[in-house]
Amino acid sequence: MTNTLSASDNGTSPDGTLPFQETARTRRSYRGFLDKVVPDGVLDAVLQDAQCAPSNCNTQPWDVHIVRGAKLAELSRILHEKNDAADFSPDFSFDMGAFYGCYGERKNAQGKAYYEAMNVMREDKEGRRRAAALNLSFFGAPQVALLFMPSFGDNVRTAGDIGMYGQTFLLSLAARGLGGIPQTSLGFYAGTIREVLGIPAEMKMLFGISFGYPDETAPGNRMRMDRVPVADSVHFHD
Ligand SMILES: Cc1cc2nc3c(=O)[nH]c(=O)nc-3n(C[C@H](O)[C@H](O)[C@H](O)COP(=O)(O)O)c2cc1C
C-alpha cells in the first residue's frame, strides 16, 4: 500500500522539501552565495512558510523588505560608504563586550572560526575589517530580506516574534536546498536603509537575512559552528 505522506525515494517529502529533522540539523549560516536569483515561485513558498510563524497575541509584527537587482547593488554601495565613514544608525544597541563567561567564549570562537576560514590572521586588522565588510555585500547573495518591526515598549517581546519569523524563513530555505544568514550587522545601518528604501521612521530594523543558493566552495562557508550538549542548555524539573 502506498503511503502518500512518507518520504519519497530521494529523501524529500512529497512536496520536494527535506524532512524536518534533516532540515533543522543541517541548516547553517552561509557566507558565500552563487550569482543565481531565487525564482519568484520558490521565494513565494518561503514567504508563505515564514508567515506561519507564531507571535505574541498573533500580532504578526514583521514588516519584511526584500531587496534585489539594481536596488540591492545601490544599497550595498551606500552601506559600504557609510561603513567607511563610520556612519552608523542602529535602532537597537549591540554591545559585543556584554557577553560574559561562556557566552563571551562562544562569541570569540565564532569570530576566530570566521577569520580562520577567510585566511585572515588575528593581528591583520585591515583583513578583518574587509572580511567583516562582506556583510555589506550580502556575502554575494542576489537578494536580502530586511526584517523591520513596529516599536512597542521595551521591544523585547516583539523582537522575539521577529526571531520566530526569521528562523521559520531560514528553515524553509534549508528545506528547499537554499541557504541564508541572519545579519545583525545590517541593522547597524537601519536609518540609512530606511532612507534608501523609503521605509517609515516608525518601523525599526532588527536584522537582515541574505539568502540564495549557497556557494559551497566559498571561503566563508568552510566553517561549521558546533553546539554545546543539550544537557548544558536544558534543565528538567519533575
Ligand atoms: C540574530 C542573528 C544575527 C546574526 N548576525 C550575524 C552577522 O551580522 N554576521 C554574521 O556573519 N553572522 C551573523 N549571525 C550568524 C551567527 O554567527 C551564526 O548563527 C552562529 O555562529 C551559529 O552558526 P550557524 O548558524 O552556522 O549554525 C547572526 C545570527 C543571528 C541568529
Coordinates of C-alpha atoms and ligand atoms in Angstrom, one line a residue:
M1 CA 0.0 0.0 0.0
T2 CA 1.3 3.4 -0.9
N3 CA 1.6 5.9 2.0
T4 CA 1.4 9.3 0.3
L5 CA 2.8 11.0 3.4
S6 CA 6.0 9.0 3.5
A7 CA 9.3 10.5 2.2
S8 CA 9.9 9.8 -1.5
D9 CA 12.8 7.8 -2.8
N10 CA 15.2 10.8 -2.9
G11 CA 14.7 11.5 0.7
T12 CA 12.5 14.5 0.2
S13 CA 8.8 15.0 1.2
P14 CA 6.2 14.7 -1.5
D15 CA 6.3 18.5 -2.0
G16 CA 10.1 18.3 -2.7
T17 CA 11.2 19.7 0.7
L18 CA 13.7 18.0 3.0
P19 CA 12.2 16.1 6.1
F20 CA 12.1 18.2 9.2
Q21 CA 14.9 16.6 11.3
E22 CA 17.3 16.9 8.4
T23 CA 16.3 20.5 7.7
A24 CA 16.7 21.5 11.4
R25 CA 20.0 19.7 11.8
T26 CA 21.7 20.7 8.5
R27 CA 20.6 24.4 8.5
R28 CA 23.6 26.6 8.9
S29 CA 24.7 30.1 8.1
Y30 CA 26.2 30.6 4.7
R31 CA 28.7 33.4 3.9
G32 CA 29.0 32.9 0.2
F33 CA 26.3 32.6 -2.5
L34 CA 26.1 31.9 -6.2
D35 CA 25.0 34.6 -8.6
K36 CA 21.7 33.0 -9.1
V37 CA 18.4 34.6 -8.2
V38 CA 15.8 32.7 -6.3
P39 CA 12.8 32.2 -8.6
D40 CA 9.6 34.1 -7.5
G41 CA 7.7 30.8 -7.1
V42 CA 10.3 29.5 -4.6
L43 CA 10.5 32.8 -2.8
D44 CA 6.8 32.9 -2.5
A45 CA 6.7 29.4 -0.9
V46 CA 9.4 30.5 1.6
L47 CA 7.4 33.7 2.5
Q48 CA 4.2 31.6 2.9
D49 CA 6.1 29.3 5.3
A50 CA 7.6 32.2 7.3
Q51 CA 4.2 33.8 7.5
C52 CA 3.1 30.9 9.7
A53 CA 5.5 31.9 12.5
P54 CA 3.9 32.4 15.9
S55 CA 3.8 35.8 17.6
N56 CA 2.7 37.3 20.8
C57 CA -1.2 37.7 20.7
N58 CA -0.9 36.9 16.9
T59 CA 0.3 40.4 16.3
Q60 CA 2.4 39.3 13.4
P61 CA 4.7 42.4 13.8
W62 CA 7.1 41.5 11.0
D63 CA 7.5 44.0 8.2
V64 CA 9.7 42.4 5.6
H65 CA 11.5 44.2 2.8
I66 CA 13.1 42.0 0.0
V67 CA 15.8 43.8 -1.9
R68 CA 17.1 42.6 -5.2
G69 CA 18.6 43.7 -8.5
A70 CA 19.7 47.3 -9.1
K71 CA 18.3 48.3 -5.7
L72 CA 20.5 45.7 -3.9
A73 CA 23.6 47.0 -5.7
E74 CA 22.7 50.6 -4.8
L75 CA 22.1 49.6 -1.2
S76 CA 25.4 47.7 -0.9
R77 CA 27.3 50.7 -2.3
I78 CA 25.8 53.1 0.2
L79 CA 26.3 50.7 3.1
H80 CA 30.0 50.4 2.3
E81 CA 30.3 54.2 2.1
K82 CA 28.6 54.5 5.5
N83 CA 30.8 51.8 6.9
D84 CA 34.0 53.6 5.6
A85 CA 32.7 56.8 7.2
A86 CA 31.8 55.0 10.5
D87 CA 28.3 56.5 10.0
F88 CA 26.1 54.1 11.9
S89 CA 22.4 54.4 12.5
P90 CA 21.2 51.4 14.5
D91 CA 17.7 51.2 16.1
F92 CA 18.8 48.8 18.8
S93 CA 22.1 48.6 20.7
F94 CA 24.5 45.7 20.4
D95 CA 27.4 45.5 22.9
M96 CA 29.8 42.8 21.9
G97 CA 31.6 43.4 25.3
A98 CA 28.5 42.4 27.2
F99 CA 28.8 38.7 26.5
Y100 CA 30.3 37.4 29.8
G101 CA 31.7 34.0 30.7
C102 CA 30.9 31.1 28.4
Y103 CA 28.9 33.4 26.1
G104 CA 32.0 35.5 25.5
E105 CA 34.0 32.4 24.9
R106 CA 31.4 31.2 22.3
K107 CA 31.4 34.6 20.6
N108 CA 35.2 34.6 20.4
A109 CA 35.2 31.1 19.0
Q110 CA 32.7 32.2 16.3
G111 CA 34.9 35.2 15.3
K112 CA 38.0 33.0 15.3
A113 CA 36.4 30.4 13.1
Y114 CA 35.2 33.0 10.6
Y115 CA 38.6 34.8 10.2
E116 CA 40.4 31.4 10.0
A117 CA 38.0 30.3 7.2
M118 CA 38.8 33.6 5.5
N119 CA 42.6 33.1 6.0
V120 CA 42.8 36.3 8.0
M121 CA 45.4 36.5 10.7
R122 CA 44.4 37.7 14.2
E123 CA 46.7 40.7 14.0
D124 CA 45.6 41.7 10.5
K125 CA 43.2 44.5 11.3
E126 CA 42.6 45.6 7.7
G127 CA 42.0 42.0 6.7
R128 CA 39.5 41.5 9.5
R129 CA 37.8 44.8 8.5
R130 CA 37.5 43.6 4.9
A131 CA 36.1 40.2 5.9
A132 CA 33.5 41.8 8.2
A133 CA 32.5 44.2 5.5
L134 CA 31.4 41.3 3.3
N135 CA 28.2 41.5 5.4
L136 CA 27.5 44.7 3.5
S137 CA 27.9 42.9 0.1
F138 CA 25.3 40.4 1.4
F139 CA 28.1 37.8 1.1
G140 CA 27.3 37.8 -2.7
A141 CA 23.7 36.8 -2.3
P142 CA 21.5 38.3 -5.0
Q143 CA 18.7 39.1 -2.5
V144 CA 18.2 40.1 1.1
A145 CA 15.2 40.1 3.4
L146 CA 15.3 43.1 5.9
L147 CA 13.3 42.5 9.0
F148 CA 11.6 45.5 10.4
M149 CA 9.1 45.8 13.3
P150 CA 6.9 48.4 15.0
S151 CA 8.2 49.7 18.3
F152 CA 6.2 48.7 21.4
G153 CA 7.5 49.3 25.0
D154 CA 11.0 47.8 25.5
N155 CA 10.6 45.9 22.2
V156 CA 11.8 42.6 23.7
R157 CA 8.6 40.6 23.1
T158 CA 8.4 42.0 19.5
A159 CA 12.0 41.1 18.8
G160 CA 11.2 37.6 19.9
D161 CA 8.5 37.4 17.3
I162 CA 10.8 38.6 14.6
G163 CA 13.2 35.9 15.7
M164 CA 10.4 33.3 15.3
Y165 CA 9.8 34.7 11.8
G166 CA 13.5 34.7 10.9
Q167 CA 14.1 31.1 11.9
T168 CA 11.0 29.8 10.1
F169 CA 12.3 31.7 7.0
L170 CA 15.7 30.1 7.4
L171 CA 14.3 26.6 7.9
S172 CA 12.1 27.0 4.9
L173 CA 15.2 28.0 2.8
A174 CA 17.1 25.0 4.1
A175 CA 14.3 22.6 3.4
R176 CA 14.4 23.8 -0.2
G177 CA 18.1 23.4 -0.7
L178 CA 18.7 27.1 -0.3
G179 CA 20.6 28.9 2.4
G180 CA 20.7 32.2 4.3
I181 CA 22.4 34.1 7.1
P182 CA 20.8 36.3 9.7
Q183 CA 22.8 39.5 10.0
T184 CA 22.6 41.9 12.9
S185 CA 25.4 43.9 11.2
L186 CA 22.9 45.1 8.6
G187 CA 20.9 46.6 11.5
F188 CA 23.7 48.9 12.3
Y189 CA 22.6 50.9 9.2
A190 CA 18.8 50.9 10.0
G191 CA 18.4 54.7 9.4
T192 CA 20.3 54.6 6.1
I193 CA 18.3 51.6 4.9
R194 CA 15.0 53.3 5.8
E195 CA 16.1 56.3 3.8
V196 CA 17.2 54.3 0.7
L197 CA 14.1 52.2 0.7
G198 CA 11.6 54.8 1.8
I199 CA 10.5 52.9 4.9
P200 CA 8.6 55.0 7.6
A201 CA 10.5 56.1 10.7
E202 CA 8.2 54.1 13.0
M203 CA 9.4 50.8 11.6
K204 CA 12.6 49.6 13.4
M205 CA 15.1 47.2 11.9
L206 CA 16.2 44.2 13.9
F207 CA 18.3 42.2 11.4
G208 CA 18.5 41.1 7.8
I209 CA 18.8 37.7 6.1
S210 CA 20.9 37.5 3.0
F211 CA 19.9 34.3 1.1
G212 CA 20.1 32.3 -2.0
Y213 CA 21.9 29.4 -3.5
P214 CA 25.0 28.7 -1.3
D215 CA 28.4 28.6 -2.9
E216 CA 29.8 25.6 -1.2
T217 CA 33.3 26.5 -2.4
A218 CA 33.3 30.0 -0.9
P219 CA 35.9 30.5 1.9
G220 CA 33.2 31.9 4.2
N221 CA 31.4 28.5 4.0
R222 CA 34.4 26.5 5.2
M223 CA 33.4 26.8 8.9
R224 CA 31.0 24.8 10.9
M225 CA 29.8 26.0 14.3
D226 CA 29.3 23.4 17.0
R227 CA 26.8 23.3 19.8
V228 CA 27.1 22.6 23.5
P229 CA 25.4 19.3 24.6
V230 CA 21.6 19.6 25.2
A231 CA 22.2 19.0 28.9
D232 CA 24.2 22.3 29.2
S233 CA 21.1 24.2 28.0
V234 CA 18.1 22.3 29.2
H235 CA 17.0 21.7 32.8
F236 CA 14.3 19.3 33.7
H237 CA 12.1 19.8 36.8
D238 CA 10.0 16.8 37.6
Ligands
LIG1 C1 20.0 37.3 15.0 C2 21.3 36.9 14.4 C3 22.2 37.8 13.9 C4 23.4 37.4 13.3 N1 24.2 38.3 12.8 C5 25.3 37.9 12.0 C6 26.1 38.9 11.3 O1 25.8 40.1 11.3 N2 27.1 38.4 10.6 C7 27.5 37.1 10.6 O2 28.4 36.8 9.9 N3 26.8 36.2 11.2 C8 25.7 36.6 11.9 N4 24.9 35.6 12.6 C9 25.2 34.2 12.4 C10 25.8 33.5 13.6 O3 27.1 33.8 13.7 C11 25.5 32.0 13.5 O4 24.1 31.8 13.5 C12 26.2 31.2 14.6 O5 27.6 31.3 14.6 C13 25.8 29.7 14.5 O6 26.2 29.2 13.3 P1 25.2 28.5 12.3 O7 24.1 29.5 12.0 O8 26.0 28.2 11.1 O9 24.7 27.3 13.0 C14 23.7 36.0 13.3 C15 22.8 35.1 13.8 C16 21.7 35.5 14.4 C17 20.7 34.5 15.0

